[in-house]
mmCIF file of C-alpha atoms in Angstrom:
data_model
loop_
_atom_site.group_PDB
_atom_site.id
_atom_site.type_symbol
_atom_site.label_atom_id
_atom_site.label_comp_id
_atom_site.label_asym_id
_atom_site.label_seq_id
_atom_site.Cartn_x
_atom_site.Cartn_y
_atom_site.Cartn_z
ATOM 1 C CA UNK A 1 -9.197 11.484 -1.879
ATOM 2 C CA UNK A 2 -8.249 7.679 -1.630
ATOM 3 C CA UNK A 3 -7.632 5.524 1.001
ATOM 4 C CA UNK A 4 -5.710 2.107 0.566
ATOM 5 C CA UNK A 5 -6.097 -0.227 3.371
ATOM 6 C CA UNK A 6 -6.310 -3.603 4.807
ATOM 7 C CA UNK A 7 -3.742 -6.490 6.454
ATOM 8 C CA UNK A 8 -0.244 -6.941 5.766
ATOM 9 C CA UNK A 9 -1.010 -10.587 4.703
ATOM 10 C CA UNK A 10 -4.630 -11.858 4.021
ATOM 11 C CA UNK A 11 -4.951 -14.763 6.096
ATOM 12 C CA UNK A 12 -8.659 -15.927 5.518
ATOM 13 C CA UNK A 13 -11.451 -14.896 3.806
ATOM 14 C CA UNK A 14 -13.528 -14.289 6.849
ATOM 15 C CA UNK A 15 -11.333 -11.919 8.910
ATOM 16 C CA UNK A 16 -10.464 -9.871 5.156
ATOM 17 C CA UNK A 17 -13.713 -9.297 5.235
ATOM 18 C CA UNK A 18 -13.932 -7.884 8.272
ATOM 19 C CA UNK A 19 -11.625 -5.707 7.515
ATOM 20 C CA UNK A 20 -12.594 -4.958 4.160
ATOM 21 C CA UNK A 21 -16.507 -4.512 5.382
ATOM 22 C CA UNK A 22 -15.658 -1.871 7.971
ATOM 23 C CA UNK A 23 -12.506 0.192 5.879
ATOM 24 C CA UNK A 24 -15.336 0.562 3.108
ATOM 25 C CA UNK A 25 -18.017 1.630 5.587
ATOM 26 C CA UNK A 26 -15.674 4.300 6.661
ATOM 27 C CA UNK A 27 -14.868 5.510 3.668
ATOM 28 C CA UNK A 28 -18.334 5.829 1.643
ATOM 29 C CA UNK A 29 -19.560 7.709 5.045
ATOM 30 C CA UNK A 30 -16.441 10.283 4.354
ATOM 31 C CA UNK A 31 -17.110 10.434 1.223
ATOM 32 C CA UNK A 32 -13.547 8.641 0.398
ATOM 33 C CA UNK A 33 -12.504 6.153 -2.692
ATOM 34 C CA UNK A 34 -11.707 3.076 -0.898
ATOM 35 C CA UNK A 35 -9.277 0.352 -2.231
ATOM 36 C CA UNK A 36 -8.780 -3.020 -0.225
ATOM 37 C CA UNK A 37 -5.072 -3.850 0.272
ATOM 38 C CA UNK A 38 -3.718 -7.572 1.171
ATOM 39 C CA UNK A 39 -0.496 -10.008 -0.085
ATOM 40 C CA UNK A 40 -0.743 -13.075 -1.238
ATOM 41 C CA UNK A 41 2.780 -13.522 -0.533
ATOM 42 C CA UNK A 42 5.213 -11.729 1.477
ATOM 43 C CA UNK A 43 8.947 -12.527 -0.581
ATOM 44 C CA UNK A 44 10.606 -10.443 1.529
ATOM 45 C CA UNK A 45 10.932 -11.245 4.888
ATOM 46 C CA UNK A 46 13.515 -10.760 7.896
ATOM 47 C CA UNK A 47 14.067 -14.353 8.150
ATOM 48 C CA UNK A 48 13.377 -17.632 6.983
ATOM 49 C CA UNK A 49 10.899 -17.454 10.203
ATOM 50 C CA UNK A 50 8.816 -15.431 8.961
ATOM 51 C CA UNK A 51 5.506 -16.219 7.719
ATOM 52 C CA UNK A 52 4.632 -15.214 3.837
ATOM 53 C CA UNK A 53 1.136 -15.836 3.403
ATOM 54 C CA UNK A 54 -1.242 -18.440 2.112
ATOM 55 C CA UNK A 55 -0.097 -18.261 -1.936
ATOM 56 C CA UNK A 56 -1.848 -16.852 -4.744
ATOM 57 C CA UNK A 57 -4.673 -19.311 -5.512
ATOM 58 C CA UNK A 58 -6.065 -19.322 -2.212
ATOM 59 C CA UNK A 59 -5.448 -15.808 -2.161
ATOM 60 C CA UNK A 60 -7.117 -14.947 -5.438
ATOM 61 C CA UNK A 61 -10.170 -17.190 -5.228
ATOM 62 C CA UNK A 62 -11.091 -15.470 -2.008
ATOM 63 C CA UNK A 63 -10.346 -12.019 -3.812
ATOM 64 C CA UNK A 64 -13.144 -13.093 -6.094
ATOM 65 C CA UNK A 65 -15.526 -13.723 -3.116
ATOM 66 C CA UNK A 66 -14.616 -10.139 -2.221
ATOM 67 C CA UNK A 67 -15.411 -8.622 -5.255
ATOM 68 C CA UNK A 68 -18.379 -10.576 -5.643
ATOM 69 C CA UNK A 69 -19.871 -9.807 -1.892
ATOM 70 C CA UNK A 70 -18.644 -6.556 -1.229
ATOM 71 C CA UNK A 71 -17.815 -4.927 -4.663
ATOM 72 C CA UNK A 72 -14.617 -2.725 -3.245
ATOM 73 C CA UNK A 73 -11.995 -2.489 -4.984
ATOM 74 C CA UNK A 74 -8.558 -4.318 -4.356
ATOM 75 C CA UNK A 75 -4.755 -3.936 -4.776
ATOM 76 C CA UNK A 76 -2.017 -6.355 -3.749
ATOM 77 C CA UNK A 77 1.865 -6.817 -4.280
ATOM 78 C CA UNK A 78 3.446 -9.053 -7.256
ATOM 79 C CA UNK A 79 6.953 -9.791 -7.245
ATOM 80 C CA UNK A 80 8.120 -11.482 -10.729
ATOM 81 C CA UNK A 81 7.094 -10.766 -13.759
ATOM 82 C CA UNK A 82 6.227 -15.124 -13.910
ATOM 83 C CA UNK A 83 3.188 -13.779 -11.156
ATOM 84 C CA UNK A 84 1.712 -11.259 -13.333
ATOM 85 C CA UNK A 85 1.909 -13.434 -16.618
ATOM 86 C CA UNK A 86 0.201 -16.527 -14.379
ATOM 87 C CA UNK A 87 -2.325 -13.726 -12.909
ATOM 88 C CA UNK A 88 -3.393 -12.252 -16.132
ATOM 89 C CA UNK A 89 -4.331 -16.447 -17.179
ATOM 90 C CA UNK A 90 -7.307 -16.334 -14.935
ATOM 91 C CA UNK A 91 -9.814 -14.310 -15.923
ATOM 92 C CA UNK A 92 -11.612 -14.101 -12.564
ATOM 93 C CA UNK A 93 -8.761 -13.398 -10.883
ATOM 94 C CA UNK A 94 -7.889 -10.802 -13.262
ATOM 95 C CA UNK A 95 -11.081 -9.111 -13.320
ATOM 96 C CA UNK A 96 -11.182 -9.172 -8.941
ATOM 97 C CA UNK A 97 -8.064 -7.100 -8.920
ATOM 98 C CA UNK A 98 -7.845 -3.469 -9.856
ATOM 99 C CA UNK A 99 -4.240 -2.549 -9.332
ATOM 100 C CA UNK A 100 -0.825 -3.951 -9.386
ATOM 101 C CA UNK A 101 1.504 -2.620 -6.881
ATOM 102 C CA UNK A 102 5.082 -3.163 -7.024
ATOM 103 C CA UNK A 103 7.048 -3.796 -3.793
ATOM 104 C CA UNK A 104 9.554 -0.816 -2.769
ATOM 105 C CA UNK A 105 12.796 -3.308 -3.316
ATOM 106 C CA UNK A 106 11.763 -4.167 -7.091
ATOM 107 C CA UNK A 107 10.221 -0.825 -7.605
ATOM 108 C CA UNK A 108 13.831 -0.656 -10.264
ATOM 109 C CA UNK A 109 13.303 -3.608 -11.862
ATOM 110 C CA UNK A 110 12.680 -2.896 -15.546
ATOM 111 C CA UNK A 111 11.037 -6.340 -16.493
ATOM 112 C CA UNK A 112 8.803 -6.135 -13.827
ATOM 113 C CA UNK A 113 7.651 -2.982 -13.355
ATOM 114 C CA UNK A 114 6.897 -2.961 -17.413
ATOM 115 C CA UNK A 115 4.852 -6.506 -17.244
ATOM 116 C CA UNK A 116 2.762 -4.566 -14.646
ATOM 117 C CA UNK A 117 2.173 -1.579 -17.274
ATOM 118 C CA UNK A 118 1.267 -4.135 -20.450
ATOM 119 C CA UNK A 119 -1.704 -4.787 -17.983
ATOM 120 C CA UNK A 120 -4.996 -2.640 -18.583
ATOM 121 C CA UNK A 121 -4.447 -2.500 -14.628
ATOM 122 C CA UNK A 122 -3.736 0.726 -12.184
ATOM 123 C CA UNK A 123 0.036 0.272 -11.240
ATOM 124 C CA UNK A 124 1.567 1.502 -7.746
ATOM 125 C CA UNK A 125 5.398 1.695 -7.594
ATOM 126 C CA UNK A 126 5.790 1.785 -3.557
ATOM 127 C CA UNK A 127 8.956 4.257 -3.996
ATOM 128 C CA UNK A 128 12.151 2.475 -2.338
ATOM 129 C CA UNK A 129 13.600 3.361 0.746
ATOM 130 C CA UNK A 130 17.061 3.881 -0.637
ATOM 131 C CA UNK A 131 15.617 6.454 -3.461
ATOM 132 C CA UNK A 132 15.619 10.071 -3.469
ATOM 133 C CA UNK A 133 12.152 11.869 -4.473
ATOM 134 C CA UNK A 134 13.417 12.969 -7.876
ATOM 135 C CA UNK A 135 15.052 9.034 -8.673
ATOM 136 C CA UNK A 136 11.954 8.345 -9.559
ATOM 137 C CA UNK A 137 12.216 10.130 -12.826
ATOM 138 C CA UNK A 138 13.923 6.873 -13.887
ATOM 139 C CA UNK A 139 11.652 4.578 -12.810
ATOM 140 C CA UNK A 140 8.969 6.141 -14.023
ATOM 141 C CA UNK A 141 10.387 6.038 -17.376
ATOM 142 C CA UNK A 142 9.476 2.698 -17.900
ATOM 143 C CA UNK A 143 5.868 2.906 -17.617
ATOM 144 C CA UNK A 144 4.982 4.254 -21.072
ATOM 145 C CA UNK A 145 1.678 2.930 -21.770
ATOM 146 C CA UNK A 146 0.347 2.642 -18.567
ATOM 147 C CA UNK A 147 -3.481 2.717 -17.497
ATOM 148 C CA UNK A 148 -2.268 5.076 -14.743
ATOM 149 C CA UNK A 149 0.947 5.413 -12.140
ATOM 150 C CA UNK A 150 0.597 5.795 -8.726
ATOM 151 C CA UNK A 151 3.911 6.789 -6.469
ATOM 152 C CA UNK A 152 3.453 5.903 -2.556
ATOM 153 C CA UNK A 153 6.298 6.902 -0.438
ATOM 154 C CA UNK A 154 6.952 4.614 2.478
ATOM 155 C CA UNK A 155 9.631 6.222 4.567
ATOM 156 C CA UNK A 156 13.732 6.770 3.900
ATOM 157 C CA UNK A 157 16.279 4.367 5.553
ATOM 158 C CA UNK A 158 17.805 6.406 7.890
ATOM 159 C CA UNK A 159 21.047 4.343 9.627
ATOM 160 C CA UNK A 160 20.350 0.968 11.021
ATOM 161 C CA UNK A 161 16.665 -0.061 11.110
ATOM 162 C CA UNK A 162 15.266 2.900 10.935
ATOM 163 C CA UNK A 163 13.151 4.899 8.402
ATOM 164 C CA UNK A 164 12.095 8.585 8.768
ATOM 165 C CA UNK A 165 9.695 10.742 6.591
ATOM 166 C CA UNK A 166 11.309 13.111 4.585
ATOM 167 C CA UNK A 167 7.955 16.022 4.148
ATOM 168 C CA UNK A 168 9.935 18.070 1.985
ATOM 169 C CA UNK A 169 10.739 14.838 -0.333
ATOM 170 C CA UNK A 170 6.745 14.497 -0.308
ATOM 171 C CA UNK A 171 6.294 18.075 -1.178
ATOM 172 C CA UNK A 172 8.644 17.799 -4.173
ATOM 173 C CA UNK A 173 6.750 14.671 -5.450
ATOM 174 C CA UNK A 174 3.696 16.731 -4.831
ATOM 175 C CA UNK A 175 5.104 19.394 -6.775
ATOM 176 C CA UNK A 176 6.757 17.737 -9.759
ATOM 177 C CA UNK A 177 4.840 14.645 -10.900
ATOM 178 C CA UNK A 178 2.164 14.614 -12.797
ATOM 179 C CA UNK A 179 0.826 11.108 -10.785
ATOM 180 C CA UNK A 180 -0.988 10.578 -7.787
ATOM 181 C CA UNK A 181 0.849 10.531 -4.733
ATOM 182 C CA UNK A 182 0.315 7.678 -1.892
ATOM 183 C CA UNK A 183 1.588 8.401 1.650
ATOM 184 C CA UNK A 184 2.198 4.969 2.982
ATOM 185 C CA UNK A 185 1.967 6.410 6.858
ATOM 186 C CA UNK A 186 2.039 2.673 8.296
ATOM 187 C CA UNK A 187 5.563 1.301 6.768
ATOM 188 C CA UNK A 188 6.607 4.300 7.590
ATOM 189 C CA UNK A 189 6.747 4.108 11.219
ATOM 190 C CA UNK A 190 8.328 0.621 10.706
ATOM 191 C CA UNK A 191 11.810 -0.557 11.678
ATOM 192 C CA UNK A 192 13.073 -3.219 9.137
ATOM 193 C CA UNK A 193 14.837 -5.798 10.640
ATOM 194 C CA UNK A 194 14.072 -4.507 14.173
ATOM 195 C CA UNK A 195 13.260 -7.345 16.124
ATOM 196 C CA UNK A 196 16.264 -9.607 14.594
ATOM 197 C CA UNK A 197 14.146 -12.024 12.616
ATOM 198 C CA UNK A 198 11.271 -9.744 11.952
ATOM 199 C CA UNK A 199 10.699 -6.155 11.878
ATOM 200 C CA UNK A 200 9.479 -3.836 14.741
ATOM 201 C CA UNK A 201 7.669 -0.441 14.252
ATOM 202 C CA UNK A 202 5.499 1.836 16.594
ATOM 203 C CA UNK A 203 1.448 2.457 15.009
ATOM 204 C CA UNK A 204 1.417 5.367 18.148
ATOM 205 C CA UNK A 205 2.993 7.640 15.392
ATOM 206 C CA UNK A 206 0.757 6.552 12.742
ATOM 207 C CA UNK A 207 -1.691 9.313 13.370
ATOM 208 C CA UNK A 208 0.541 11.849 13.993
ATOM 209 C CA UNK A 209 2.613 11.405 10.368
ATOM 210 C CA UNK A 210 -0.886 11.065 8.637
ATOM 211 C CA UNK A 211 -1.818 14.480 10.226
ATOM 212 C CA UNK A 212 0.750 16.022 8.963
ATOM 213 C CA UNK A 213 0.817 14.299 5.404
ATOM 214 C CA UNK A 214 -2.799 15.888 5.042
ATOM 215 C CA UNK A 215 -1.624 19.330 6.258
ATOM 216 C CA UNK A 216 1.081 19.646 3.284
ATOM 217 C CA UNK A 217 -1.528 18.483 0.531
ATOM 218 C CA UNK A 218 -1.153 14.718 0.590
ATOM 219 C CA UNK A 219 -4.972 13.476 -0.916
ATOM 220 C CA UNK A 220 -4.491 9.087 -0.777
ATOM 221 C CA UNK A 221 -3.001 7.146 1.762
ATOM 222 C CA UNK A 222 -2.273 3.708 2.638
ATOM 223 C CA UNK A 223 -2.572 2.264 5.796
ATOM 224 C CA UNK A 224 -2.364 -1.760 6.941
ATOM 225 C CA UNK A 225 -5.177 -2.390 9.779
ATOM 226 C CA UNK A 226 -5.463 -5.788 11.346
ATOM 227 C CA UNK A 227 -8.363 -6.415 13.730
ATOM 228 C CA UNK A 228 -5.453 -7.788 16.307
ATOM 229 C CA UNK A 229 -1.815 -6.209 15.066
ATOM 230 C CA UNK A 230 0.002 -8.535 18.205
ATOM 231 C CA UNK A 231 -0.723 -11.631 16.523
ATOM 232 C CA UNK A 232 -0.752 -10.940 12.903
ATOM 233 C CA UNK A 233 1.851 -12.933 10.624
ATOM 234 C CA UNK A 234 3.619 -10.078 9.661
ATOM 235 C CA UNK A 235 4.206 -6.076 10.314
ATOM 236 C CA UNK A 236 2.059 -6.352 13.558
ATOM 237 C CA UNK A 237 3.932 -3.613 15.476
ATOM 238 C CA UNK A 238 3.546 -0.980 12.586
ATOM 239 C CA UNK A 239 -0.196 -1.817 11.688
ATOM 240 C CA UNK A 240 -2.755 0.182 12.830
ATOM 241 C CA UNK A 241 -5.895 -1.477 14.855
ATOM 242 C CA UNK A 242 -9.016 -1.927 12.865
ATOM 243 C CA UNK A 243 -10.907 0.016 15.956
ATOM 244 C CA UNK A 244 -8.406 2.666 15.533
ATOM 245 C CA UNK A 245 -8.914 3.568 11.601
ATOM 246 C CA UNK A 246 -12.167 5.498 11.469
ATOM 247 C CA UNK A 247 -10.251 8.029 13.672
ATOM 248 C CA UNK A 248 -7.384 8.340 11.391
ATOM 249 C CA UNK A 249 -9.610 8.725 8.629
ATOM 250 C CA UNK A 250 -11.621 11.557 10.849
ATOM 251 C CA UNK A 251 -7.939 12.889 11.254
ATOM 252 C CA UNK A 252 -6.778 13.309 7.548
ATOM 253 C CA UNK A 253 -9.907 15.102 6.430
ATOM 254 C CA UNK A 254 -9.665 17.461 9.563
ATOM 255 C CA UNK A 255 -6.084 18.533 8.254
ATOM 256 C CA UNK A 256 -6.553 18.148 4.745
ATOM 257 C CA UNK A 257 -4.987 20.848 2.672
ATOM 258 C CA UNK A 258 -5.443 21.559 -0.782
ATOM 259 C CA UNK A 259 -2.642 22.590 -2.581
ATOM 260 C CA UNK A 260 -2.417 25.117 -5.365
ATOM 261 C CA UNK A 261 -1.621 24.374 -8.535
#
């Protein structure tokens, strides 16, 4: 079992940390492979009002003070294939950061999503919310020669700013890929575009969907936790509290299910 987790943006090296310092404390006591999650940058916003984050070097640098101080492991987002070339050119950056992820609205862009591959780095294609489960047959077609392949499913657009979670879609993933499956249970309970300028969500049903995401035989998850969600720079109303995540965790193993092969 895995558990990916940390902010939506990481806005200083102090309150990562934080974050970082207790997620991982959770974890080892469960027993749980920990990876510390946080953007850079956040290229796709509602608005031009919304915040994106501090930029890669400051980002990176403090990834290395991570690594160093703390020794967890760490995933963030990369949007262009310009961003992984200009990551792989530093090799402390490139040795803090042990997978790539891929952002659900470029998870079909060839150029991309193969850059990430050439990498000797763990890639997660966040699965998009206009995708079926079996679309990503095509994706994941151009990843030949890839470390490994992660798939995290993040919810289905469902009419106008709104996403639901299709457990029979999971089940099939579950069922007919040969790659780690991710349920994403915190963008799922989001609502794109909700709030006009930014998006709106609802973390009450965070614990519920992860419940039930352990019950069908879901083993990794990936949840955003901010100390304060209400004033975080982006995806507050869908991220779980930092005071809130050892229960979730407590949740998932009490209704994990292992499923037969």
């Amino acid at each position: 079992m895995r558990i990916i987790a940390g902010p939506c943006q990481h806005e200083s090296l102090g309150q990562s940390a934080e974050i970082a310092r207790e997620c991982k404390r959770v974890c080892d006591q469960y027993g749980i492979e920990y990876y510390f999650k946080a953007s850079f940058d956040k290229a796709n916003r509602s608005s031009m009002q919304g915040k994106r984050g501090v930029g890669m070097r400051a980002t990176f640098d403090d990834f290395v003070a991570l690594k160093e101080t703390l020794g967890v492991k760490i995933l963030t987002d990369f949007h262009s294939v310009f961003e992984i070339e200009s990551f792989k050119g530093v090799d402390s950056w490139y040795n803090a950061i042990d997978v790539i992820q891929i952002p659900a609205f470029l998870c079909r862009q060839t150029d991309l999503v193969q850059a990430a591959c050439r990498t000797d780095k763990i890639v997660n294609i966040k699965k998009g919310q206009f995708l079926a489960p079996w679309d990503m047959k095509g994706v994941l077609s151009k990843c030949e020669g890839a470390k490994e392949v992660w798939i995290t499913e993040r919810g289905t657009s469902f009419g106008y700013n709104n996403l639901v979670v299709d457990y029979t879609g999971l089940m099939y993933m579950l069922d007919n890929y040969e790659h780690p499956i991710v349920f994403d249970v915190t963008h799922s309970v989001q609502k794109p575009g909700g709030l006009g300028s930014s998006s709106g969500g609802n973390r009450n049903y965070v614990p519920g969907l992860a419940r039930s995401g352990a019950a069908i035989g879901v083993r990794d998850f990936f949840l955003e936790v901010h100390p304060d969600p209400d004033v975080a720079p982006s995806d507050g109303p869908n991220m779980l509290r930092l005071e809130n995540f050892e229960e979730v965790v407590r949740d998932i193993i009490s209704y994990s299910y292992t499923r037969k092969v």
